PDB file of C-alpha atoms in Angstrom:
ATOM      1  CA  UNK A   1     -56.788-174.180 162.914  1.00 51.00           C
ATOM      2  CA  UNK A   2     -56.682-176.107 166.177  1.00 58.00           C
ATOM      3  CA  UNK A   3     -53.703-178.162 164.994  1.00 61.00           C
ATOM      4  CA  UNK A   4     -50.559-176.610 166.586  1.00 64.00           C
ATOM      5  CA  UNK A   5     -48.527-177.357 163.467  1.00 58.00           C
ATOM      6  CA  UNK A   6     -50.909-175.437 161.203  1.00 61.00           C
ATOM      7  CA  UNK A   7     -50.992-172.575 163.692  1.00 65.00           C
ATOM      8  CA  UNK A   8     -47.189-172.454 163.641  1.00 64.00           C
ATOM      9  CA  UNK A   9     -47.032-172.507 159.805  1.00 67.00           C
ATOM     10  CA  UNK A  10     -49.769-169.888 159.587  1.00 68.00           C
ATOM     11  CA  UNK A  11     -47.925-167.533 161.949  1.00 74.00           C
ATOM     12  CA  UNK A  12     -44.614-168.145 160.168  1.00 74.00           C
ATOM     13  CA  UNK A  13     -46.095-167.235 156.768  1.00 73.00           C
ATOM     14  CA  UNK A  14     -47.653-164.062 158.163  1.00 74.00           C
ATOM     15  CA  UNK A  15     -44.390-163.049 159.830  1.00 78.00           C
ATOM     16  CA  UNK A  16     -42.439-163.727 156.639  1.00 75.00           C
ATOM     17  CA  UNK A  17     -44.794-161.609 154.545  1.00 76.00           C
ATOM     18  CA  UNK A  18     -44.830-158.742 157.042  1.00 77.00           C
ATOM     19  CA  UNK A  19     -41.025-158.676 157.382  1.00 76.00           C
ATOM     20  CA  UNK A  20     -40.518-158.916 153.616  1.00 75.00           C
ATOM     21  CA  UNK A  21     -42.879-156.014 152.994  1.00 77.00           C
ATOM     22  CA  UNK A  22     -41.140-153.867 155.606  1.00 77.00           C
ATOM     23  CA  UNK A  23     -37.707-154.562 154.132  1.00 75.00           C
ATOM     24  CA  UNK A  24     -38.924-153.677 150.639  1.00 72.00           C
ATOM     25  CA  UNK A  25     -40.581-150.472 151.857  1.00 72.00           C
ATOM     26  CA  UNK A  26     -37.408-149.360 153.630  1.00 71.00           C
ATOM     27  CA  UNK A  27     -35.221-149.973 150.580  1.00 70.00           C
ATOM     28  CA  UNK A  28     -37.715-148.416 148.180  1.00 71.00           C
ATOM     29  CA  UNK A  29     -37.766-145.246 150.294  1.00 69.00           C
ATOM     30  CA  UNK A  30     -33.979-144.952 149.988  1.00 67.00           C
ATOM     31  CA  UNK A  31     -34.153-145.722 146.269  1.00 67.00           C
ATOM     32  CA  UNK A  32     -36.773-143.033 145.782  1.00 65.00           C
ATOM     33  CA  UNK A  33     -34.465-140.498 147.428  1.00 66.00           C
ATOM     34  CA  UNK A  34     -31.787-141.319 144.853  1.00 62.00           C
ATOM     35  CA  UNK A  35     -34.045-140.513 141.903  1.00 60.00           C
ATOM     36  CA  UNK A  36     -34.240-136.849 143.026  1.00 58.00           C
ATOM     37  CA  UNK A  37     -36.013-134.927 140.223  1.00 55.00           C
ATOM     38  CA  UNK A  38     -37.090-137.934 138.133  1.00 60.00           C
ATOM     39  CA  UNK A  39     -40.857-137.600 138.623  1.00 63.00           C
ATOM     40  CA  UNK A  40     -41.715-140.725 136.621  1.00 61.00           C
ATOM     41  CA  UNK A  41     -39.394-142.898 138.691  1.00 66.00           C
ATOM     42  CA  UNK A  42     -40.635-141.414 141.956  1.00 70.00           C
ATOM     43  CA  UNK A  43     -44.236-142.148 140.954  1.00 70.00           C
ATOM     44  CA  UNK A  44     -43.347-145.711 139.983  1.00 70.00           C
ATOM     45  CA  UNK A  45     -41.425-146.390 143.197  1.00 73.00           C
ATOM     46  CA  UNK A  46     -44.119-144.824 145.365  1.00 75.00           C
ATOM     47  CA  UNK A  47     -46.783-147.057 143.801  1.00 75.00           C
ATOM     48  CA  UNK A  48     -44.775-150.202 144.530  1.00 76.00           C
ATOM     49  CA  UNK A  49     -44.021-149.058 148.073  1.00 76.00           C
ATOM     50  CA  UNK A  50     -47.737-148.414 148.645  1.00 78.00           C
ATOM     51  CA  UNK A  51     -48.563-151.913 147.395  1.00 76.00           C
ATOM     52  CA  UNK A  52     -46.152-153.436 149.904  1.00 77.00           C
ATOM     53  CA  UNK A  53     -47.648-151.335 152.680  1.00 78.00           C
ATOM     54  CA  UNK A  54     -51.151-152.551 151.799  1.00 78.00           C
ATOM     55  CA  UNK A  55     -50.016-156.176 151.736  1.00 77.00           C
ATOM     56  CA  UNK A  56     -48.366-155.734 155.137  1.00 77.00           C
ATOM     57  CA  UNK A  57     -51.604-154.348 156.583  1.00 79.00           C
ATOM     58  CA  UNK A  58     -53.607-157.242 155.143  1.00 78.00           C
ATOM     59  CA  UNK A  59     -51.183-159.827 156.516  1.00 76.00           C
ATOM     60  CA  UNK A  60     -51.308-158.170 159.953  1.00 78.00           C
ATOM     61  CA  UNK A  61     -55.041-158.797 160.180  1.00 77.00           C
ATOM     62  CA  UNK A  62     -55.557-161.451 162.932  1.00 74.00           C
ATOM     63  CA  UNK A  63     -58.666-162.728 161.112  1.00 72.00           C
ATOM     64  CA  UNK A  64     -56.822-163.612 157.901  1.00 70.00           C
ATOM     65  CA  UNK A  65     -57.402-167.114 156.549  1.00 70.00           C
ATOM     66  CA  UNK A  66     -54.844-169.478 155.030  1.00 62.00           C
ATOM     67  CA  UNK A  67     -56.286-168.788 151.603  1.00 69.00           C
ATOM     68  CA  UNK A  68     -55.993-165.057 152.077  1.00 69.00           C
ATOM     69  CA  UNK A  69     -52.403-165.378 153.280  1.00 66.00           C
ATOM     70  CA  UNK A  70     -51.597-167.430 150.191  1.00 66.00           C
ATOM     71  CA  UNK A  71     -53.070-164.678 148.025  1.00 70.00           C
ATOM     72  CA  UNK A  72     -51.016-162.040 149.875  1.00 67.00           C
ATOM     73  CA  UNK A  73     -47.918-164.122 149.229  1.00 66.00           C
ATOM     74  CA  UNK A  74     -48.454-163.954 145.461  1.00 69.00           C
ATOM     75  CA  UNK A  75     -49.152-160.240 145.713  1.00 69.00           C
ATOM     76  CA  UNK A  76     -45.711-159.856 147.295  1.00 68.00           C
ATOM     77  CA  UNK A  77     -44.122-161.761 144.434  1.00 68.00           C
ATOM     78  CA  UNK A  78     -46.084-159.736 141.872  1.00 72.00           C
ATOM     79  CA  UNK A  79     -44.938-156.429 143.376  1.00 69.00           C
ATOM     80  CA  UNK A  80     -41.386-157.746 143.499  1.00 65.00           C
ATOM     81  CA  UNK A  81     -41.501-158.769 139.824  1.00 70.00           C
ATOM     82  CA  UNK A  82     -42.825-155.324 138.873  1.00 69.00           C
ATOM     83  CA  UNK A  83     -39.914-153.728 140.638  1.00 66.00           C
ATOM     84  CA  UNK A  84     -37.401-156.017 138.940  1.00 66.00           C
ATOM     85  CA  UNK A  85     -38.861-155.124 135.521  1.00 69.00           C
ATOM     86  CA  UNK A  86     -38.555-151.466 136.497  1.00 66.00           C
ATOM     87  CA  UNK A  87     -34.829-151.922 137.252  1.00 62.00           C
ATOM     88  CA  UNK A  88     -34.281-153.785 133.991  1.00 63.00           C
ATOM     89  CA  UNK A  89     -36.042-151.034 132.039  1.00 65.00           C
ATOM     90  CA  UNK A  90     -33.851-148.361 133.638  1.00 60.00           C
ATOM     91  CA  UNK A  91     -30.721-150.368 132.857  1.00 54.00           C
ATOM     92  CA  UNK A  92     -31.789-150.991 129.236  1.00 55.00           C
ATOM     93  CA  UNK A  93     -32.652-147.361 128.498  1.00 54.00           C
ATOM     94  CA  UNK A  94     -29.631-146.018 130.351  1.00 51.00           C
ATOM     95  CA  UNK A  95     -31.890-143.875 132.564  1.00 51.00           C
ATOM     96  CA  UNK A  96     -29.980-144.450 135.755  1.00 46.00           C
ATOM     97  CA  UNK A  97     -27.139-142.939 137.713  1.00 44.00           C
ATOM     98  CA  UNK A  98     -25.864-146.107 139.296  1.00 41.00           C
ATOM     99  CA  UNK A  99     -25.938-149.877 139.190  1.00 37.00           C
ATOM    100  CA  UNK A 100     -28.764-151.189 141.354  1.00 38.00           C
ATOM    101  CA  UNK A 101     -28.009-154.206 143.518  1.00 34.00           C
ATOM    102  CA  UNK A 102     -30.881-155.575 145.559  1.00 35.00           C
ATOM    103  CA  UNK A 103     -30.570-158.627 147.762  1.00 34.00           C
ATOM    104  CA  UNK A 104     -33.345-159.687 150.140  1.00 37.00           C
ATOM    105  CA  UNK A 105     -32.072-162.394 152.468  1.00 36.00           C
ATOM    106  CA  UNK A 106     -35.602-163.131 153.730  1.00 37.00           C
ATOM    107  CA  UNK A 107     -36.544-164.505 150.305  1.00 34.00           C
ATOM    108  CA  UNK A 108     -35.673-167.924 148.950  1.00 36.00           C
ATOM    109  CA  UNK A 109     -33.717-166.332 146.094  1.00 33.00           C
ATOM    110  CA  UNK A 110     -31.625-163.193 145.733  1.00 35.00           C
ATOM    111  CA  UNK A 111     -32.316-160.816 142.882  1.00 34.00           C
ATOM    112  CA  UNK A 112     -29.330-158.949 141.502  1.00 35.00           C
ATOM    113  CA  UNK A 113     -29.600-156.496 138.626  1.00 37.00           C
ATOM    114  CA  UNK A 114     -27.141-156.387 135.749  1.00 38.00           C
ATOM    115  CA  UNK A 115     -23.691-155.128 136.722  1.00 39.00           C
ATOM    116  CA  UNK A 116     -21.579-153.387 134.088  1.00 45.00           C
ATOM    117  CA  UNK A 117     -18.323-155.096 133.188  1.00 51.00           C
ATOM    118  CA  UNK A 118     -15.293-153.491 134.837  1.00 60.00           C
ATOM    119  CA  UNK A 119     -11.871-154.015 133.305  1.00 73.00           C
ATOM    120  CA  UNK A 120      -9.747-156.312 135.445  1.00 81.00           C
ATOM    121  CA  UNK A 121      -6.369-154.959 136.573  1.00 87.00           C
ATOM    122  CA  UNK A 122      -3.691-157.632 136.026  1.00 90.00           C
ATOM    123  CA  UNK A 123      -1.235-158.239 138.846  1.00 92.00           C
ATOM    124  CA  UNK A 124       1.384-155.498 138.995  1.00 93.00           C
ATOM    125  CA  UNK A 125      -0.200-153.334 136.283  1.00 93.00           C
ATOM    126  CA  UNK A 126      -1.894-150.517 138.168  1.00 94.00           C
ATOM    127  CA  UNK A 127      -1.647-147.208 136.315  1.00 94.00           C
ATOM    128  CA  UNK A 128      -1.258-143.638 137.517  1.00 96.00           C
ATOM    129  CA  UNK A 129      -4.570-141.958 136.634  1.00 94.00           C
ATOM    130  CA  UNK A 130      -4.463-138.753 134.632  1.00 94.00           C
ATOM    131  CA  UNK A 131      -5.773-135.643 136.315  1.00 94.00           C
ATOM    132  CA  UNK A 132      -9.041-134.298 134.862  1.00 90.00           C
ATOM    133  CA  UNK A 133      -7.581-130.761 134.939  1.00 94.00           C
ATOM    134  CA  UNK A 134      -4.156-129.068 134.529  1.00 95.00           C
ATOM    135  CA  UNK A 135      -1.782-128.838 137.493  1.00 96.00           C
ATOM    136  CA  UNK A 136      -2.376-125.096 137.799  1.00 96.00           C
ATOM    137  CA  UNK A 137      -6.186-125.340 137.650  1.00 96.00           C
ATOM    138  CA  UNK A 138      -6.765-125.284 141.422  1.00 96.00           C
ATOM    139  CA  UNK A 139      -4.900-122.019 141.965  1.00 96.00           C
ATOM    140  CA  UNK A 140      -4.973-120.062 144.213  1.00 95.00           C
ATOM    141  CA  UNK A 141      -6.258-122.673 146.678  1.00 97.00           C
ATOM    142  CA  UNK A 142      -3.749-125.430 145.805  1.00 96.00           C
ATOM    143  CA  UNK A 143      -0.631-124.346 143.935  1.00 95.00           C
ATOM    144  CA  UNK A 144       0.700-125.815 140.695  1.00 95.00           C
ATOM    145  CA  UNK A 145       4.055-126.960 142.087  1.00 96.00           C
ATOM    146  CA  UNK A 146       2.414-128.907 144.903  1.00 95.00           C
ATOM    147  CA  UNK A 147      -0.057-130.527 142.513  1.00 96.00           C
ATOM    148  CA  UNK A 148       2.687-131.521 140.084  1.00 95.00           C
ATOM    149  CA  UNK A 149       4.889-133.092 142.760  1.00 95.00           C
ATOM    150  CA  UNK A 150       1.929-134.647 144.579  1.00 96.00           C
ATOM    151  CA  UNK A 151       0.582-136.361 141.477  1.00 96.00           C
ATOM    152  CA  UNK A 152       3.591-137.054 139.233  1.00 95.00           C
ATOM    153  CA  UNK A 153       6.004-138.054 142.004  1.00 96.00           C
ATOM    154  CA  UNK A 154       4.210-139.089 145.205  1.00 95.00           C
ATOM    155  CA  UNK A 155       1.209-140.822 143.661  1.00 97.00           C
ATOM    156  CA  UNK A 156       3.338-142.305 140.891  1.00 96.00           C
ATOM    157  CA  UNK A 157       5.674-143.845 143.495  1.00 96.00           C
ATOM    158  CA  UNK A 158       2.721-145.402 145.348  1.00 95.00           C
ATOM    159  CA  UNK A 159       1.578-147.031 142.112  1.00 96.00           C
ATOM    160  CA  UNK A 160       5.057-148.344 141.336  1.00 96.00           C
ATOM    161  CA  UNK A 161       5.523-149.762 144.833  1.00 96.00           C
ATOM    162  CA  UNK A 162       2.055-151.349 144.787  1.00 95.00           C
ATOM    163  CA  UNK A 163       2.878-153.060 141.492  1.00 96.00           C
ATOM    164  CA  UNK A 164       6.193-154.312 142.861  1.00 97.00           C
ATOM    165  CA  UNK A 165       4.483-155.691 145.989  1.00 95.00           C
ATOM    166  CA  UNK A 166       1.847-157.521 143.937  1.00 94.00           C
ATOM    167  CA  UNK A 167       4.498-159.059 141.671  1.00 96.00           C
ATOM    168  CA  UNK A 168       6.527-160.250 144.663  1.00 96.00           C
ATOM    169  CA  UNK A 169       3.426-161.729 146.306  1.00 94.00           C
ATOM    170  CA  UNK A 170       2.614-163.588 143.087  1.00 95.00           C
ATOM    171  CA  UNK A 171       6.196-164.925 142.921  1.00 95.00           C
ATOM    172  CA  UNK A 172       5.855-166.169 146.491  1.00 94.00           C
ATOM    173  CA  UNK A 173       2.689-168.043 145.620  1.00 92.00           C
ATOM    174  CA  UNK A 174       4.314-169.646 142.590  1.00 93.00           C
ATOM    175  CA  UNK A 175       7.494-170.699 144.401  1.00 93.00           C
ATOM    176  CA  UNK A 176       5.753-171.445 147.726  1.00 94.00           C
ATOM    177  CA  UNK A 177       8.457-169.357 149.430  1.00 93.00           C
ATOM    178  CA  UNK A 178       6.565-167.137 151.867  1.00 92.00           C
ATOM    179  CA  UNK A 179       9.534-165.916 153.939  1.00 93.00           C
ATOM    180  CA  UNK A 180       8.993-162.259 152.899  1.00 93.00           C
ATOM    181  CA  UNK A 181       5.234-162.388 152.594  1.00 93.00           C
ATOM    182  CA  UNK A 182       4.577-160.269 155.685  1.00 90.00           C
ATOM    183  CA  UNK A 183       6.743-157.468 154.287  1.00 93.00           C
ATOM    184  CA  UNK A 184       5.170-157.503 150.834  1.00 93.00           C
ATOM    185  CA  UNK A 185       1.640-157.713 152.189  1.00 91.00           C
ATOM    186  CA  UNK A 186       2.396-154.617 154.276  1.00 90.00           C
ATOM    187  CA  UNK A 187       3.788-152.856 151.206  1.00 92.00           C
ATOM    188  CA  UNK A 188       0.714-153.758 149.169  1.00 92.00           C
ATOM    189  CA  UNK A 189      -1.625-152.534 151.904  1.00 89.00           C
ATOM    190  CA  UNK A 190       0.150-149.208 152.416  1.00 90.00           C
ATOM    191  CA  UNK A 191       0.783-148.323 148.777  1.00 93.00           C
ATOM    192  CA  UNK A 192      -2.508-149.773 147.609  1.00 92.00           C
ATOM    193  CA  UNK A 193      -4.493-147.639 150.017  1.00 91.00           C
ATOM    194  CA  UNK A 194      -2.481-144.556 149.063  1.00 93.00           C
ATOM    195  CA  UNK A 195      -3.139-145.254 145.382  1.00 95.00           C
ATOM    196  CA  UNK A 196      -6.880-145.773 145.861  1.00 93.00           C
ATOM    197  CA  UNK A 197      -7.381-142.762 148.129  1.00 93.00           C
ATOM    198  CA  UNK A 198      -5.367-140.441 145.899  1.00 96.00           C
ATOM    199  CA  UNK A 199      -7.440-141.558 142.905  1.00 95.00           C
ATOM    200  CA  UNK A 200     -10.607-140.576 144.771  1.00 95.00           C
ATOM    201  CA  UNK A 201      -8.943-137.381 146.022  1.00 97.00           C
ATOM    202  CA  UNK A 202      -8.201-136.123 142.479  1.00 97.00           C
ATOM    203  CA  UNK A 203     -11.733-136.859 141.296  1.00 95.00           C
ATOM    204  CA  UNK A 204     -13.387-135.119 144.242  1.00 96.00           C
ATOM    205  CA  UNK A 205     -11.693-131.775 143.714  1.00 97.00           C
ATOM    206  CA  UNK A 206     -12.239-129.470 140.754  1.00 95.00           C
ATOM    207  CA  UNK A 207     -11.656-125.840 139.761  1.00 96.00           C
ATOM    208  CA  UNK A 208     -14.441-123.381 140.577  1.00 93.00           C
ATOM    209  CA  UNK A 209     -16.247-125.778 142.878  1.00 94.00           C
ATOM    210  CA  UNK A 210     -16.936-125.805 146.605  1.00 95.00           C
ATOM    211  CA  UNK A 211     -20.151-124.526 148.106  1.00 95.00           C
ATOM    212  CA  UNK A 212     -22.791-126.873 149.495  1.00 96.00           C
ATOM    213  CA  UNK A 213     -23.901-130.214 148.027  1.00 95.00           C
ATOM    214  CA  UNK A 214     -27.431-130.669 146.732  1.00 93.00           C
ATOM    215  CA  UNK A 215     -30.113-133.314 146.425  1.00 92.00           C
ATOM    216  CA  UNK A 216     -29.973-136.598 148.275  1.00 91.00           C
ATOM    217  CA  UNK A 217     -26.429-135.998 149.545  1.00 94.00           C
ATOM    218  CA  UNK A 218     -27.238-132.820 151.477  1.00 95.00           C
ATOM    219  CA  UNK A 219     -30.358-134.525 152.858  1.00 94.00           C
ATOM    220  CA  UNK A 220     -28.230-137.404 154.134  1.00 94.00           C
ATOM    221  CA  UNK A 221     -25.609-135.053 155.600  1.00 96.00           C
ATOM    222  CA  UNK A 222     -28.340-133.163 157.446  1.00 95.00           C
ATOM    223  CA  UNK A 223     -29.874-136.411 158.686  1.00 94.00           C
ATOM    224  CA  UNK A 224     -26.548-137.717 160.026  1.00 95.00           C
ATOM    225  CA  UNK A 225     -24.752-134.535 161.143  1.00 96.00           C
ATOM    226  CA  UNK A 226     -27.462-131.902 161.521  1.00 93.00           C
ATOM    227  CA  UNK A 227     -26.550-128.730 159.652  1.00 94.00           C
ATOM    228  CA  UNK A 228     -23.972-128.767 156.857  1.00 96.00           C
ATOM    229  CA  UNK A 229     -21.871-126.382 158.936  1.00 96.00           C
ATOM    230  CA  UNK A 230     -21.732-128.996 161.717  1.00 96.00           C
ATOM    231  CA  UNK A 231     -20.508-131.634 159.263  1.00 97.00           C
ATOM    232  CA  UNK A 232     -17.898-129.245 157.861  1.00 97.00           C
ATOM    233  CA  UNK A 233     -16.632-128.305 161.343  1.00 97.00           C
ATOM    234  CA  UNK A 234     -16.416-131.985 162.338  1.00 97.00           C
ATOM    235  CA  UNK A 235     -14.481-132.906 159.181  1.00 97.00           C
ATOM    236  CA  UNK A 236     -12.139-129.897 159.389  1.00 97.00           C
ATOM    237  CA  UNK A 237     -11.372-130.375 163.085  1.00 96.00           C
ATOM    238  CA  UNK A 238     -10.375-133.999 162.577  1.00 94.00           C
ATOM    239  CA  UNK A 239      -8.172-132.949 159.649  1.00 95.00           C
ATOM    240  CA  UNK A 240      -6.450-130.329 161.801  1.00 94.00           C
ATOM    241  CA  UNK A 241      -5.824-132.659 164.743  1.00 92.00           C
ATOM    242  CA  UNK A 242      -4.397-135.809 163.168  1.00 89.00           C
ATOM    243  CA  UNK A 243      -0.620-135.887 162.747  1.00 84.00           C
ATOM    244  CA  UNK A 244      -0.799-136.997 159.107  1.00 84.00           C
ATOM    245  CA  UNK A 245      -2.839-139.246 156.890  1.00 89.00           C
ATOM    246  CA  UNK A 246      -6.379-138.921 155.617  1.00 93.00           C
ATOM    247  CA  UNK A 247      -9.829-137.783 156.672  1.00 94.00           C
ATOM    248  CA  UNK A 248     -12.563-139.639 154.829  1.00 95.00           C
ATOM    249  CA  UNK A 249     -16.317-139.263 154.530  1.00 96.00           C
ATOM    250  CA  UNK A 250     -17.722-142.759 154.034  1.00 94.00           C
ATOM    251  CA  UNK A 251     -21.087-144.402 153.538  1.00 93.00           C
ATOM    252  CA  UNK A 252     -21.418-147.323 155.937  1.00 89.00           C
ATOM    253  CA  UNK A 253     -23.841-149.951 154.556  1.00 86.00           C
ATOM    254  CA  UNK A 254     -24.017-151.724 157.915  1.00 84.00           C
ATOM    255  CA  UNK A 255     -25.115-148.684 159.932  1.00 85.00           C
ATOM    256  CA  UNK A 256     -26.860-147.066 156.907  1.00 88.00           C
ATOM    257  CA  UNK A 257     -25.380-143.634 157.571  1.00 91.00           C
ATOM    258  CA  UNK A 258     -22.542-141.309 156.670  1.00 95.00           C
ATOM    259  CA  UNK A 259     -19.478-141.375 158.921  1.00 95.00           C
ATOM    260  CA  UNK A 260     -16.201-139.450 159.133  1.00 95.00           C
ATOM    261  CA  UNK A 261     -13.068-141.557 159.620  1.00 91.00           C
ATOM    262  CA  UNK A 262      -9.498-140.560 160.383  1.00 89.00           C
ATOM    263  CA  UNK A 263      -6.754-142.706 158.922  1.00 86.00           C
ATOM    264  CA  UNK A 264      -3.214-142.178 160.126  1.00 80.00           C
ATOM    265  CA  UNK A 265      -1.792-145.622 159.368  1.00 73.00           C
ATOM    266  CA  UNK A 266      -3.863-146.797 156.468  1.00 64.00           C
ATOM    267  CA  UNK A 267      -2.243-150.219 156.237  1.00 57.00           C
ATOM    268  CA  UNK A 268      -3.296-150.931 159.844  1.00 64.00           C
ATOM    269  CA  UNK A 269      -6.378-148.887 160.692  1.00 48.00           C
ATOM    270  CA  UNK A 270      -8.544-149.374 157.605  1.00 52.00           C
ATOM    271  CA  UNK A 271     -12.245-149.909 158.377  1.00 49.00           C
ATOM    272  CA  UNK A 272     -13.531-152.333 155.804  1.00 64.00           C
ATOM    273  CA  UNK A 273     -17.264-151.587 155.819  1.00 65.00           C
ATOM    274  CA  UNK A 274     -17.105-147.923 154.833  1.00 80.00           C
ATOM    275  CA  UNK A 275     -17.302-146.873 151.169  1.00 88.00           C
ATOM    276  CA  UNK A 276     -15.128-143.742 150.657  1.00 92.00           C
ATOM    277  CA  UNK A 277     -17.008-140.773 149.217  1.00 94.00           C
ATOM    278  CA  UNK A 278     -14.749-137.790 149.914  1.00 96.00           C
ATOM    279  CA  UNK A 279     -11.197-137.827 151.219  1.00 95.00           C
ATOM    280  CA  UNK A 280      -8.712-135.160 152.219  1.00 96.00           C
ATOM    281  CA  UNK A 281      -4.961-135.788 152.171  1.00 94.00           C
ATOM    282  CA  UNK A 282      -3.348-134.135 155.205  1.00 94.00           C
ATOM    283  CA  UNK A 283       0.101-135.604 154.846  1.00 91.00           C
ATOM    284  CA  UNK A 284       2.573-132.693 154.679  1.00 92.00           C
ATOM    285  CA  UNK A 285       3.420-133.318 151.022  1.00 92.00           C
ATOM    286  CA  UNK A 286      -0.157-132.262 150.158  1.00 94.00           C
ATOM    287  CA  UNK A 287       0.189-128.699 151.442  1.00 94.00           C
ATOM    288  CA  UNK A 288       3.591-127.812 152.896  1.00 92.00           C
ATOM    289  CA  UNK A 289       5.022-125.850 149.956  1.00 94.00           C
ATOM    290  CA  UNK A 290       2.193-123.299 150.003  1.00 95.00           C
ATOM    291  CA  UNK A 291       1.102-123.585 153.651  1.00 94.00           C
ATOM    292  CA  UNK A 292       4.349-124.556 155.459  1.00 91.00           C
ATOM    293  CA  UNK A 293       3.045-124.657 159.033  1.00 89.00           C
ATOM    294  CA  UNK A 294      -0.533-123.582 158.346  1.00 94.00           C
ATOM    295  CA  UNK A 295      -2.468-126.810 157.856  1.00 95.00           C
ATOM    296  CA  UNK A 296      -5.667-125.154 159.067  1.00 95.00           C
ATOM    297  CA  UNK A 297      -5.409-122.620 156.235  1.00 97.00           C
ATOM    298  CA  UNK A 298      -4.876-125.407 153.697  1.00 96.00           C
ATOM    299  CA  UNK A 299      -8.018-127.184 154.922  1.00 96.00           C
ATOM    300  CA  UNK A 300     -10.028-123.973 154.720  1.00 97.00           C
ATOM    301  CA  UNK A 301      -8.961-123.387 151.118  1.00 97.00           C
ATOM    302  CA  UNK A 302      -9.521-127.050 150.171  1.00 97.00           C
ATOM    303  CA  UNK A 303     -13.272-126.690 150.745  1.00 97.00           C
ATOM    304  CA  UNK A 304     -13.314-124.220 147.819  1.00 97.00           C
ATOM    305  CA  UNK A 305     -12.388-126.955 145.337  1.00 97.00           C
ATOM    306  CA  UNK A 306     -14.526-129.854 146.612  1.00 97.00           C
ATOM    307  CA  UNK A 307     -16.382-131.319 143.634  1.00 96.00           C
ATOM    308  CA  UNK A 308     -19.734-132.182 145.228  1.00 96.00           C
ATOM    309  CA  UNK A 309     -21.249-133.668 142.069  1.00 94.00           C
ATOM    310  CA  UNK A 310     -18.522-136.322 142.045  1.00 94.00           C
ATOM    311  CA  UNK A 311     -19.069-136.996 145.754  1.00 95.00           C
ATOM    312  CA  UNK A 312     -22.817-137.311 145.178  1.00 94.00           C
ATOM    313  CA  UNK A 313     -22.252-139.753 142.323  1.00 91.00           C
ATOM    314  CA  UNK A 314     -20.143-141.967 144.594  1.00 92.00           C
ATOM    315  CA  UNK A 315     -22.802-141.651 147.295  1.00 93.00           C
ATOM    316  CA  UNK A 316     -25.531-142.867 144.921  1.00 89.00           C
ATOM    317  CA  UNK A 317     -23.464-145.917 144.000  1.00 87.00           C
ATOM    318  CA  UNK A 318     -22.517-146.664 147.616  1.00 88.00           C
ATOM    319  CA  UNK A 319     -26.109-146.642 148.787  1.00 85.00           C
ATOM    320  CA  UNK A 320     -26.914-149.661 146.636  1.00 76.00           C
ATOM    321  CA  UNK A 321     -24.659-151.723 148.937  1.00 67.00           C
ATOM    322  CA  UNK A 322     -26.449-153.766 151.580  1.00 60.00           C
TER     323      UNK A 322
END
């Protein structure tokens, strides 16, 4: 061990093992939170996390030999393989709420679980999604006339204009005439964002909903905002103050926390890291027929139709992003 090269390699291996174990423990803790009431999964995840913690402690021992470090290395791989088999078993049996994606950049290879096939949208063929409830279903909080116009006219027009922009962009690529590209890219950005956010908006509201979220979502809200009432006040105040646009609760994989964003000019001010979980449309077309100059009242009533189960489902999927 007097050879500086061997000392360097020895320290590098120990550091690699320790860092790998810490990364796995951190991710496993988050994954365990997502399982909520699944006692079998929690037990399985806890056992693997404990194994990583033990390996980390062994590798931190200053008296460890090269042979011992080599053995710890294979223990890391063994624990990792057990976890991968666990993911595959969940995917095979269908006992999961989301697709698991796990990438460890400190390893020589990345391990990615199976991802379900998603139907590709051809250029210019976006479709207006159907509402999962009748136009009158959100009464008295959001009126039928507003819902009908909002969905069948406003959202429909965003879809049509997005399709037109995509077709024109494709024509420009084929003809190599990019004179109008700036215009059509702007159209695609604006109408595309409106289409995507409205699609989330419809799914995250539902008759006879509201209240307070449960499970891992309320835990995360409390961790990032304190009390639920503090989160709600923050979200509502932003919605009241912006001139028009959207207020969005997002999961940010880079900061690993929930954040509230305001979006007034969605084609310009989009923040690309955040995964939208819950969004509120505060353009006037969303409320003006029932609440002409009373946006604050509209926001207050909107909380009564928030579909927290849908928000939680999106949250579970978003938290697999790294």
